[in-house]
Amino acid sequence: MGKKLLLKDIARLAGVSEMTASRALRGAPDVSESTRQKVQDCARKAGYVPNRIAGALSSKSVNLVGVVVPSLSSFVFPEVLSGISSALKGSPLKPVIGVTGYDLQEEEEVIREMLSWRPSGLIVAGLEHSEAARTMLQAADCPVVEIMDTDGDPVAHCVGISHLEAGRAMADALAARGYRRIGFIGTKMPQDFRAEKRLRGFLDGLAAHGLELADRELYSGTSSIEAGRRLTAELLERTLDLECIYFSSDVMAIGAYMNCLAAGLRIPEDLAIVGFNNLELLKGLPLELATTEAHRFEIGERAAEIVLAAPKEAGAGDVTIVKFQPSISPGQSL
């Protein structure tokens, strides 16, 4: 985290007075369009975020921790938020949530808005950001923790798992059990960078055993039981001799299970099913589905603990990297 940027720094970069820079960033009508554009461009390139805390509070932070996640429609990120809330309980800090819809431009706007309120910390899912968003995170004057993923170049603190390693481990597990005709179904591809990394690791792992995917379906929509059921039926109709399907999420794997029940297919004798995340939702099924434990609650909890413990001065303290090890649960569907 770098030196805190002030309005006077942006004014100097744009070659205008501090008052003009302030008016330009507020969209005041008495500033020409060319000057407004110049000031806003300088602010964007520098990663500057206007401070919306007025008067005497302008040098302080509020007791909020911004949490930026791609979705709340699945069961994945609510468990992360539960971990964050658990760690913050008893402290004066409270989480506030922003959802990006797996859109990097939307994520940039959410990060800008959150930082403008000078939070006490910012927790962001993923390591991939727009250039402007990454610059803002680097320039933020509060602890920033990127979560869920360790395959990349974090801005500062980072808590997650290696999705590349998770994919390779699943390939090893399937190959060891003798599966050769393997399919893959993924959602939000390629916007979901973590699912894409798991697939890449899975393909690398299969190749190490002299195998390749027999078929795949990369679905642009979100994970749902209905989508899992429908796409499984389509994949099985297209490729008749599949022995196993690896899904990017447990929710999709449950849909596959529903399809097999309706079609009279035995699991795992006729088809093995493997998901990812080890969601609580799996515990309500009559058959225990194979999955990978991704430590969502623990990731959220540890990220919040880093925010609580981190020095509030920008650039102070050591950077913390926490890598959890994903573990495969074979269940009864392998």
CSV table of N, CA and C in Angstrom, one decimal, residues 133-212:
chain,number,residue,atom,x,y,z
A,133,ALA,N,-8.8,-0.4,-11.0
A,133,ALA,CA,-9.2,-0.9,-9.7
A,133,ALA,C,-7.9,-1.4,-8.9
A,134,ARG,N,-7.0,-2.0,-9.6
A,134,ARG,CA,-5.8,-2.4,-9.0
A,134,ARG,C,-5.0,-1.2,-8.5
A,135,THR,N,-5.0,-0.1,-9.2
A,135,THR,CA,-4.3,1.1,-8.8
A,135,THR,C,-4.9,1.6,-7.5
A,136,MET,N,-6.2,1.6,-7.5
A,136,MET,CA,-6.9,2.1,-6.3
A,136,MET,C,-6.6,1.2,-5.1
A,137,LEU,N,-6.6,-0.1,-5.3
A,137,LEU,CA,-6.3,-1.0,-4.1
A,137,LEU,C,-4.9,-0.7,-3.6
A,138,GLN,N,-3.9,-0.5,-4.6
A,138,GLN,CA,-2.5,-0.3,-4.2
A,138,GLN,C,-2.4,1.0,-3.4
A,139,ALA,N,-3.2,2.0,-3.8
A,139,ALA,CA,-3.1,3.4,-3.2
A,139,ALA,C,-4.0,3.5,-1.9
A,140,ALA,N,-4.8,2.5,-1.6
A,140,ALA,CA,-5.8,2.6,-0.5
A,140,ALA,C,-5.0,2.8,0.8
A,141,ASP,N,-5.6,3.7,1.7
A,141,ASP,CA,-5.0,4.0,3.0
A,141,ASP,C,-5.7,3.2,4.1
A,142,CYS,N,-6.1,2.0,3.8
A,142,CYS,CA,-6.6,1.0,4.7
A,142,CYS,C,-6.1,-0.4,4.4
A,143,PRO,N,-6.2,-1.3,5.3
A,143,PRO,CA,-5.8,-2.7,4.9
A,143,PRO,C,-6.7,-3.3,3.8
A,144,VAL,N,-6.0,-3.8,2.8
A,144,VAL,CA,-6.7,-4.5,1.7
A,144,VAL,C,-6.4,-6.0,1.7
A,145,VAL,N,-7.4,-6.8,1.7
A,145,VAL,CA,-7.2,-8.3,1.7
A,145,VAL,C,-7.9,-8.9,0.5
A,146,GLU,N,-7.2,-9.5,-0.4
A,146,GLU,CA,-7.8,-10.2,-1.5
A,146,GLU,C,-8.0,-11.7,-1.1
A,147,ILE,N,-9.2,-12.2,-1.4
A,147,ILE,CA,-9.5,-13.6,-0.9
A,147,ILE,C,-9.9,-14.5,-2.0
A,148,MET,N,-10.0,-15.8,-1.6
A,148,MET,CA,-10.5,-16.9,-2.4
A,148,MET,C,-9.4,-17.6,-3.3
A,149,ASP,N,-8.4,-16.8,-3.6
A,149,ASP,CA,-7.4,-17.3,-4.6
A,149,ASP,C,-6.0,-16.9,-4.3
A,150,THR,N,-5.1,-17.8,-4.5
A,150,THR,CA,-3.7,-17.5,-4.3
A,150,THR,C,-2.8,-17.7,-5.6
A,151,ASP,N,-3.5,-17.9,-6.7
A,151,ASP,CA,-2.8,-18.1,-8.0
A,151,ASP,C,-2.7,-16.8,-8.7
A,152,GLY,N,-1.7,-16.0,-8.4
A,152,GLY,CA,-1.6,-14.7,-9.0
A,152,GLY,C,-0.7,-13.8,-8.2
A,153,ASP,N,-0.9,-12.5,-8.5
A,153,ASP,CA,0.0,-11.5,-7.9
A,153,ASP,C,-0.9,-10.6,-7.0
A,154,PRO,N,-1.0,-10.9,-5.7
A,154,PRO,CA,-1.8,-10.1,-4.8
A,154,PRO,C,-1.3,-8.6,-4.6
A,155,VAL,N,-2.2,-7.7,-4.4
A,155,VAL,CA,-1.9,-6.3,-4.1
A,155,VAL,C,-1.2,-6.2,-2.8
A,156,ALA,N,-1.7,-6.9,-1.8
A,156,ALA,CA,-1.1,-6.9,-0.5
A,156,ALA,C,-1.4,-8.2,0.2
A,157,HIS,N,-2.3,-8.1,1.3
A,157,HIS,CA,-2.7,-9.3,2.0
A,157,HIS,C,-3.5,-10.2,1.1
A,158,CYS,N,-3.4,-11.5,1.3
A,158,CYS,CA,-4.1,-12.5,0.5
A,158,CYS,C,-4.4,-13.7,1.3
A,159,VAL,N,-5.7,-14.2,1.2
A,159,VAL,CA,-6.1,-15.4,1.9
A,159,VAL,C,-7.0,-16.3,0.9
A,160,GLY,N,-6.6,-17.5,0.7
A,160,GLY,CA,-7.4,-18.3,-0.2
A,160,GLY,C,-6.8,-19.7,-0.4
A,161,ILE,N,-7.1,-20.3,-1.5
A,161,ILE,CA,-6.6,-21.6,-1.9
A,161,ILE,C,-6.0,-21.5,-3.3
A,162,SER,N,-5.2,-22.5,-3.7
A,162,SER,CA,-4.8,-22.5,-5.1
A,162,SER,C,-5.8,-23.3,-5.9
A,163,HIS,N,-6.5,-22.7,-6.8
A,163,HIS,CA,-7.5,-23.4,-7.6
A,163,HIS,C,-6.8,-24.3,-8.7
A,164,LEU,N,-5.6,-23.9,-9.1
A,164,LEU,CA,-4.9,-24.7,-10.0
A,164,LEU,C,-4.5,-26.0,-9.4
A,165,GLU,N,-4.1,-26.0,-8.1
A,165,GLU,CA,-3.8,-27.2,-7.4
A,165,GLU,C,-5.0,-28.0,-7.1
A,166,ALA,N,-6.2,-27.4,-6.8
A,166,ALA,CA,-7.4,-28.1,-6.6
A,166,ALA,C,-7.8,-28.9,-7.8
A,167,GLY,N,-7.7,-28.3,-9.0
A,167,GLY,CA,-8.0,-29.0,-10.2
A,167,GLY,C,-7.1,-30.1,-10.5
A,168,ARG,N,-5.8,-29.9,-10.3
A,168,ARG,CA,-4.8,-31.0,-10.5
A,168,ARG,C,-5.1,-32.2,-9.5
A,169,ALA,N,-5.4,-31.9,-8.3
A,169,ALA,CA,-5.7,-32.9,-7.3
A,169,ALA,C,-6.9,-33.7,-7.7
A,170,MET,N,-7.9,-33.1,-8.2
A,170,MET,CA,-9.1,-33.8,-8.6
A,170,MET,C,-8.8,-34.7,-9.8
A,171,ALA,N,-8.0,-34.3,-10.7
A,171,ALA,CA,-7.6,-35.1,-11.9
A,171,ALA,C,-6.8,-36.3,-11.4
A,172,ASP,N,-5.9,-36.1,-10.4
A,172,ASP,CA,-5.2,-37.3,-9.8
A,172,ASP,C,-6.1,-38.3,-9.2
A,173,ALA,N,-7.1,-37.8,-8.5
A,173,ALA,CA,-8.0,-38.6,-7.8
A,173,ALA,C,-8.9,-39.5,-8.7
A,174,LEU,N,-9.3,-38.8,-9.8
A,174,LEU,CA,-10.2,-39.6,-10.8
A,174,LEU,C,-9.3,-40.6,-11.6
A,175,ALA,N,-8.1,-40.2,-11.9
A,175,ALA,CA,-7.2,-41.1,-12.6
A,175,ALA,C,-6.9,-42.3,-11.8
A,176,ALA,N,-6.7,-42.1,-10.5
A,176,ALA,CA,-6.3,-43.2,-9.6
A,176,ALA,C,-7.5,-44.2,-9.4
A,177,ARG,N,-8.7,-43.7,-9.6
A,177,ARG,CA,-9.9,-44.6,-9.5
A,177,ARG,C,-10.2,-45.2,-10.8
A,178,GLY,N,-9.4,-45.0,-11.8
A,178,GLY,CA,-9.6,-45.7,-13.1
A,178,GLY,C,-10.5,-45.0,-14.1
A,179,TYR,N,-11.0,-43.8,-13.8
A,179,TYR,CA,-11.8,-43.1,-14.8
A,179,TYR,C,-11.0,-42.6,-16.0
A,180,ARG,N,-11.6,-42.9,-17.2
A,180,ARG,CA,-10.9,-42.4,-18.4
A,180,ARG,C,-11.8,-41.6,-19.3
A,181,ARG,N,-13.1,-41.8,-19.3
A,181,ARG,CA,-14.0,-41.0,-20.1
A,181,ARG,C,-14.6,-39.9,-19.1
A,182,ILE,N,-14.0,-38.8,-19.1
A,182,ILE,CA,-14.4,-37.7,-18.1
A,182,ILE,C,-14.9,-36.5,-18.8
A,183,GLY,N,-16.0,-35.9,-18.3
A,183,GLY,CA,-16.5,-34.7,-18.8
A,183,GLY,C,-16.4,-33.6,-17.8
A,184,PHE,N,-16.6,-32.3,-18.2
A,184,PHE,CA,-16.5,-31.2,-17.3
A,184,PHE,C,-17.7,-30.2,-17.7
A,185,ILE,N,-18.4,-29.7,-16.6
A,185,ILE,CA,-19.4,-28.7,-16.8
A,185,ILE,C,-19.1,-27.5,-15.9
A,186,GLY,N,-18.9,-26.3,-16.4
A,186,GLY,CA,-18.6,-25.1,-15.7
A,186,GLY,C,-19.5,-24.0,-15.9
A,187,THR,N,-19.7,-23.1,-14.9
A,187,THR,CA,-20.6,-22.0,-15.1
A,187,THR,C,-19.8,-20.7,-15.0
A,188,LYS,N,-20.5,-19.6,-15.5
A,188,LYS,CA,-19.8,-18.3,-15.5
A,188,LYS,C,-18.4,-18.3,-16.1
A,189,MET,N,-18.3,-19.1,-17.2
A,189,MET,CA,-17.0,-19.2,-17.9
A,189,MET,C,-17.0,-18.2,-19.0
A,190,PRO,N,-15.9,-17.4,-19.2
A,190,PRO,CA,-14.7,-17.4,-18.4
A,190,PRO,C,-14.7,-16.3,-17.4
A,191,GLN,N,-15.8,-15.7,-17.1
A,191,GLN,CA,-15.8,-14.6,-16.1
A,191,GLN,C,-15.3,-15.0,-14.7
A,192,ASP,N,-15.6,-16.2,-14.3
A,192,ASP,CA,-15.2,-16.8,-13.0
A,192,ASP,C,-13.8,-17.3,-13.2
A,193,PHE,N,-12.8,-16.4,-12.8
A,193,PHE,CA,-11.4,-16.7,-13.0
A,193,PHE,C,-11.0,-17.9,-12.2
A,194,ARG,N,-11.6,-18.1,-11.0
A,194,ARG,CA,-11.2,-19.2,-10.2
A,194,ARG,C,-11.7,-20.6,-10.8
A,195,ALA,N,-12.9,-20.6,-11.3
A,195,ALA,CA,-13.4,-21.8,-12.0
A,195,ALA,C,-12.5,-22.1,-13.2
A,196,GLU,N,-12.1,-21.1,-13.9
A,196,GLU,CA,-11.2,-21.3,-15.1
A,196,GLU,C,-9.9,-21.8,-14.7
A,197,LYS,N,-9.3,-21.4,-13.6
A,197,LYS,CA,-8.1,-21.9,-13.1
A,197,LYS,C,-8.2,-23.4,-12.7
A,198,ARG,N,-9.3,-23.7,-12.0
A,198,ARG,CA,-9.6,-25.1,-11.7
A,198,ARG,C,-9.6,-26.0,-12.9
A,199,LEU,N,-10.3,-25.5,-13.9
A,199,LEU,CA,-10.3,-26.3,-15.2
A,199,LEU,C,-8.9,-26.4,-15.8
A,200,ARG,N,-8.1,-25.4,-15.8
A,200,ARG,CA,-6.8,-25.4,-16.3
A,200,ARG,C,-5.9,-26.4,-15.5
A,201,GLY,N,-6.0,-26.4,-14.2
A,201,GLY,CA,-5.3,-27.4,-13.4
A,201,GLY,C,-5.8,-28.8,-13.6
A,202,PHE,N,-7.1,-28.9,-13.8
A,202,PHE,CA,-7.7,-30.2,-14.1
A,202,PHE,C,-7.2,-30.8,-15.4
A,203,LEU,N,-7.1,-30.0,-16.4
A,203,LEU,CA,-6.6,-30.4,-17.7
A,203,LEU,C,-5.1,-30.8,-17.6
A,204,ASP,N,-4.4,-30.0,-16.9
A,204,ASP,CA,-2.9,-30.3,-16.7
A,204,ASP,C,-2.8,-31.6,-16.0
A,205,GLY,N,-3.6,-31.8,-15.0
A,205,GLY,CA,-3.5,-33.1,-14.2
A,205,GLY,C,-3.9,-34.3,-15.1
A,206,LEU,N,-4.9,-34.2,-15.9
A,206,LEU,CA,-5.3,-35.3,-16.8
A,206,LEU,C,-4.2,-35.6,-17.8
A,207,ALA,N,-3.6,-34.5,-18.3
A,207,ALA,CA,-2.6,-34.7,-19.3
A,207,ALA,C,-1.4,-35.5,-18.7
A,208,ALA,N,-1.1,-35.2,-17.4
A,208,ALA,CA,0.0,-35.9,-16.7
A,208,ALA,C,-0.3,-37.4,-16.7
A,209,HIS,N,-1.5,-37.8,-16.7
A,209,HIS,CA,-1.9,-39.2,-16.7
A,209,HIS,C,-2.2,-39.8,-18.1
A,210,GLY,N,-1.9,-39.0,-19.1
A,210,GLY,CA,-2.1,-39.4,-20.5
A,210,GLY,C,-3.6,-39.3,-20.9
A,211,LEU,N,-4.4,-38.4,-20.2
A,211,LEU,CA,-5.8,-38.3,-20.4
A,211,LEU,C,-6.2,-36.9,-20.9
A,212,GLU,N,-7.4,-36.8,-21.5
A,212,GLU,CA,-7.9,-35.6,-21.9
A,212,GLU,C,-9.4,-35.6,-21.7
